[in-house]
């Protein structure tokens, strides 16, 4: 459903993403791993149109999207979360999630000013769907709290709810479990599985190798902006170059941690 | 004539630079929308005048006196009107600053009257410095240019070479993190205001002396122009402040010298240029815009 | 009181009645800028009008009834002037008004005042349209074109200048005077070498003056107020311009000499008032001003004093009836004002001599006076 | 009707309402959509001049010229709002300030606007051939205000209203969530401008004379102060802020205060005005009616700490609420 | 060296930290674990003077509660804050220099310490002139830790230092914690990765809903059932 080819992005002298080709198949959970600064987030930013690539093509559902503005890509059904949480902190959780449904709705100002039935109905629908999504990510009952006053982990859930509310075809998650403990990671893993269960394709960036191997159908590895591996999780993380660049030499401890999930 | 006009522009530009260096610290570096800068500039001019007229100081003493008075006034403004507003929408600072400006302008009108008054005799005679047959400059303008260069030098040394300079930049970006580094943020901000305001008052004194006039609302327009210069240069950039000031001065001087019957006046042209430059370079001439998502 | 002073508020019919006794104070309104950039002028104007009223009361008032001046700030803004006028009429029930404001506010107020049928005498606003509002509005300062014409006549015929540079302030004051000057000067065979507008509050004129110098004029006519004029003369000398400096009544303030210092020497300008005028009315005004406010009165104060005097004289004649007052004001003739003998023409503009003054030995000195129309 | 109401008080209210409409438009732009504007007087002027020119020079009926003026301001504002799309948001205050000065300068120098002489003899509003008196004008502006408030409420609570809110808080997020930020920003400028245009048109016909000095930076700054003092993003706040700052000087006019030197009374008035701005900001930094917190939990003022996203926001040095 | 007694912190009506008492002795590594929203960050923010709190906090025998942050830092506490909070528009090197602000160190001393940090995180050495704000998430985390070390603190507080870091770096960081501990530095460590945290710590506290529910040696905590289940991902 998503096909990137030769995607490149440079910042001054630094090539953050270098000729990356990646295919995402419908219905899968694809893990994107790699050392810090490998270009994973940058790659997401290119996919979602926040950065314009310096080279390469991207097609989504058979349509080229690399030249489209962000909001069009979002409306085409690709939603994301941000590594550095970007919520509207003073607004309620509910209002934050409603934002995610913008592209799915269409009533304009006149409808609102004139109080048209269609606008009202649409608004009700937005509320209902948002509430349902909030429940799905496990924040039921906290709809009215200011997003900024939630703890870090809960803020991540709101981020996911916002991206999820519009039932995107493709969901991009940037480190969804950062700052969560093992039990919470487990919950998040279940949530992501459930989301996929409803037909949403998922690409996720993670540093929790245990989780990635347990959850993902496929894993791609970026190092220094280049893709060095792509395939079955177990086989990928066993590759020596991946071990060297990302995991460090195998060590009981890492394996021990990984074994827990 | 063109050369003379360019020189006029440069010397006018240095007046703007002199006013803007102080603002570069406060607005450019600290990112505080400080609309009372023009008023501080006025306070400086009046302090020097009062020092000479009422306390019979020599010009040089009065000049230092003005720096001290304005510096203190700037610190007080920050303390009273800006500090309580940290962490809220920056526009509140702007409004608070406008309030301070209105207050002080009118207080000075009560104290000194709203008339324009002449600057006291400084003992410096205006003389004309001939650079060539047809190009000349007054000595007072040379002082302004010198002071402008000195101000810029001071700013550079302060920001680039001192620990405090770095701390100011850090505090501007993230006050909490700066305090976690052991920076006494309040003190750093106060010092910045002191220096920025002292520089503003240097400008006020020299301009009042050069044009032999001062009045309580004298800071309004220079204050706005200083904003224009700081933004034009790209917030907080030292070369930006110089180039911004020169552009403004030269544009005004050329439009005065060569154009007539326009639908907009020279101040408007200055802002027109500002907008055009910002459209081409959205972060100002020497500004950097970096965003990581 | 004579029957004429019946009611203090004839315009709002219902409000008159038993309460209106002849011995009540009679209110005259004044509005102008008391705050803001032009507050100095407004304050002088108000002070002058106050002085006139005070003297009037001291001389017995209107058959024992005191006159009170109610002053309102218009902040130099038209909409504030509109409200000020409305307040003076509705709340203070003034019988007449002195306009101590600049052009914009005066224009707005003039239309309103005509509608409310309250007579007004404009002190110093020169907007050409201001008196077109109707028969309730007169002006004691001559309209801009007169000054321009007078200076053209003087520059070309008396001083034999042929090539004049003009700098004018970019408001109606500057544009009106300059327009008339140019027309007349060209008619008389002189030429405008270069013209440049400037703004109130401008300080640095070096570029304009460099351009002026390049045009090599034999006279430099500056149409503006003393602040900028002082800066211009100072910088003109620094630029090395030796041309004869000509000006307008905006120069006529002691501040011009204070700010321009010796550079003002020799500049000649048109005005309508000079403190060295030996006529008793002028001398007593100057004396009273000095006693009350210190310093010397300027042109603007004299105009405001005269505007108030016009109103007070009419009041003396016909009493506090707006309709009659209007009539009496319109018929003002040869009234001995501080700025000459004041007569209102059919167009409600003043007819009085234009005075030429020059700076000599650091003082304003009378040159000549001539009536134009 | 003027027989029943003191026309002076009526006039105060008329101008008060005109300022309220200016304030509402600015609040929409700045409070709801985060686009700080220091050039609001320009839109006010465009509305006033459009209606004045159409009704004097083209002889169009004032009612129609006012409607046309609103449409024209809407269009002009949309165009003038375009730079806001390019310019970094913390420079917007300065660019709009510049725009304001440029446009005022145009009013002052162009032929069509009467240049330095302004435009006079603007026809007053009349109904069935009779000129509306002060009270009649009050009724008209009051109706206009009610309509403005109603529309503003509806707009800000609509889907586009939510988009404005997101743009104010975080433009990157807005884009990533499918919001057409360009369109929304131009739209908010156009609507905010149209509000000012309506205020301007009413102003012109009320004044009968307009000149460039009525549309300067002071007006922009005053209106912004009113909106911020009242509370950004609050309709009640704007109404209150305008009333407070507008009536303060008027009170001085009504009650002469004894014991102070009359010579300086008006300066004391302005000092108090400035002081009030400082004091309100100091003790109610979000304005008198500003949101102090969320429905249930309160975000503390030192809330910066929560923000893990602070480092990225910091890079852009956002002007909008952090 | 750090003694917290009966600490209470509230956000308006939210009582986020209740009656927390905690000690960190000289040379120890103490870890504070707990789920999202338990109040860990709130506790350390109170230590650093960023939040008004009730109770008592003593450091080196002196009360520090109520002191302004910069004074606390000058007394020798450095913190790696949640969310990293590096200075986005300062370069990597300037960020590190800011870290040493409270020390007034000489130029050569600074250079030496900087080399030490570059040794720990070679990536930073490669990027000396890059703006902090454009670094990747993990790179920023390294910078934040490096910056705190530049202060040569006596007590180092780390709020989730491993967040967002690649496994290889996490291991490096925990190695670093072990190393600096060997050098006598005292550490208060907040971690979600409880297994890792308990492996370097001497003692641990478990915080739930703002209250300390367990505290014990790291070894013993590791083997407690509840801890295993909730924080170590032990099979339920
Ligand atoms: N706007 C920018 N300007 C300059 N350099 C940038 C910018 N954005 C990213 N970089 C650099 O590009 C590289 C890739 O960054 P990116 O954020 O994509 O890494 P990442 O793979 O997401 O790492 P992490 O796992 O640590 O989040 C980094 O070295 C970063 O410093
Ligand atoms: N600014 C705030 N306003 C209101 N409530 C807050 C605020 N900051 C934190 N809280 C609340 O205080 C509680 C503790 O938050 P804290 O950030 O200390 O948790 P934490 O243990 O650090 O969690 P995490 O592991 O997610 O970082 C949470 O319930 C949170 O919602
Ligand atoms: Mg990343
Ligand atoms: Mg935390």
Coordinates of C-alpha atoms in Angstrom, one line a residue, chain B residues 43-49 57 61-72 197-198 201-202 205:
Chain B
X43 CA 14.3 58.3 29.7
X44 CA 18.0 58.3 28.9
X45 CA 17.8 61.6 27.0
X46 CA 15.9 63.2 29.8
X47 CA 18.2 61.8 32.5
X48 CA 21.2 63.4 30.7
X49 CA 19.3 66.6 30.2
X57 CA 26.9 67.8 35.6
X61 CA 29.1 62.7 33.7
X62 CA 25.5 63.2 32.7
X63 CA 26.0 60.6 30.0
X64 CA 27.1 58.0 32.5
X65 CA 24.3 59.2 34.8
X66 CA 21.8 58.6 32.0
X67 CA 23.2 55.1 31.4
X68 CA 22.7 54.3 35.0
X69 CA 19.2 55.8 35.3
X70 CA 18.0 54.1 32.2
X71 CA 19.6 50.8 33.1
X72 CA 17.8 50.9 36.4
X197 CA 18.5 49.8 28.4
X198 CA 21.8 51.5 29.0
X201 CA 19.8 55.5 26.7
X202 CA 23.2 56.1 25.0
X205 CA 21.4 61.0 24.7

